[in-house]
Coordinates of C-alpha atoms in Angstrom, one line a residue:
X29 CA -10.2 6.7 -20.6
X30 CA -13.3 4.6 -20.2
X31 CA -15.8 6.2 -17.8
X32 CA -19.2 5.3 -16.5
X33 CA -21.5 7.3 -14.2
X34 CA -22.3 6.4 -10.7
X35 CA -25.9 5.9 -11.6
X36 CA -24.9 3.4 -14.3
X37 CA -22.8 1.5 -11.8
X38 CA -25.7 1.3 -9.3
X39 CA -27.9 -0.1 -12.0
X40 CA -25.6 -2.8 -13.3
X41 CA -22.9 -3.4 -10.7
X42 CA -22.3 -7.1 -11.5
X43 CA -22.0 -6.6 -15.2
X44 CA -19.7 -3.5 -14.9
X45 CA -17.5 -5.2 -12.2
X46 CA -16.9 -8.2 -14.5
X47 CA -16.2 -5.9 -17.4
X48 CA -13.6 -4.0 -15.3
X49 CA -12.0 -7.3 -14.1
X50 CA -11.5 -8.6 -17.6
X51 CA -10.3 -5.2 -19.1
X52 CA -6.7 -4.3 -19.6
X53 CA -7.3 -0.7 -18.4
X54 CA -9.1 0.9 -15.5
X55 CA -12.8 1.8 -15.7
X56 CA -13.3 5.2 -14.1
X57 CA -16.5 6.1 -12.3
X58 CA -17.8 9.6 -12.4
X59 CA -20.2 11.6 -10.3
X60 CA -21.5 14.8 -11.9
X61 CA -18.7 14.8 -14.4
X62 CA -15.9 14.3 -11.8
X63 CA -13.9 11.1 -11.5
X64 CA -14.5 9.7 -8.0
X65 CA -13.2 6.1 -8.3
X66 CA -11.6 3.5 -10.5
X67 CA -12.3 -0.2 -11.0
X68 CA -9.6 -2.4 -12.5
X69 CA -8.2 -5.9 -12.7
X70 CA -6.1 -6.6 -9.7
X71 CA -3.2 -7.7 -12.0
X72 CA -2.9 -4.0 -13.1
X73 CA -2.1 -2.9 -9.5
X74 CA 1.6 -2.9 -8.8
X75 CA 2.4 -3.9 -5.3
X76 CA 4.3 -1.3 -3.3
X77 CA 7.9 -2.3 -2.7
X78 CA 9.5 -1.3 0.6
X79 CA 13.1 -0.7 1.1
X80 CA 14.3 -1.1 4.6
X81 CA 17.4 0.3 6.0
X82 CA 19.0 -0.4 9.3
X83 CA 19.6 2.5 11.6
X84 CA 23.3 3.2 12.2
X85 CA 22.8 2.6 15.9
X86 CA 21.4 -0.8 15.2
X87 CA 24.3 -1.7 12.9
X88 CA 26.8 -0.6 15.6
X89 CA 25.1 -2.8 18.2
X90 CA 25.0 -5.7 15.9
X91 CA 28.8 -5.5 15.6
X92 CA 29.5 -5.0 19.3
X93 CA 26.8 -6.9 21.3
X94 CA 26.7 -10.6 22.0
X95 CA 23.4 -12.1 20.9
X96 CA 21.7 -12.1 24.3
X97 CA 22.5 -8.4 25.0
X98 CA 21.3 -6.8 21.8
X99 CA 17.8 -6.0 23.2
X100 CA 19.4 -4.4 26.3
X101 CA 21.8 -2.4 24.3
X102 CA 19.0 -1.1 22.0
X103 CA 16.8 -0.2 25.0
X104 CA 19.8 1.8 26.4
X105 CA 20.2 3.7 23.2
X106 CA 16.4 4.5 23.1
X107 CA 16.6 5.6 26.7
X108 CA 14.5 2.7 28.1
X109 CA 15.9 0.8 31.0

């Protein structure tokens, strides 16, 4: 684990940021011996993937309701009129 102190970061921000951007591993920043942040190449960050599921009520309305009435049917289910 590569670490630098917060004081080192303040002194040479540009140089350290470029070093972190070209590195294959994160560069950890410490303050009084405790890791407080990490700098890394954006390619190392995995995007969060979301899985979406339809609510059972919505699936039922999709089967039953004609296109124009779907919003009204959903509002009725939610208790909005």
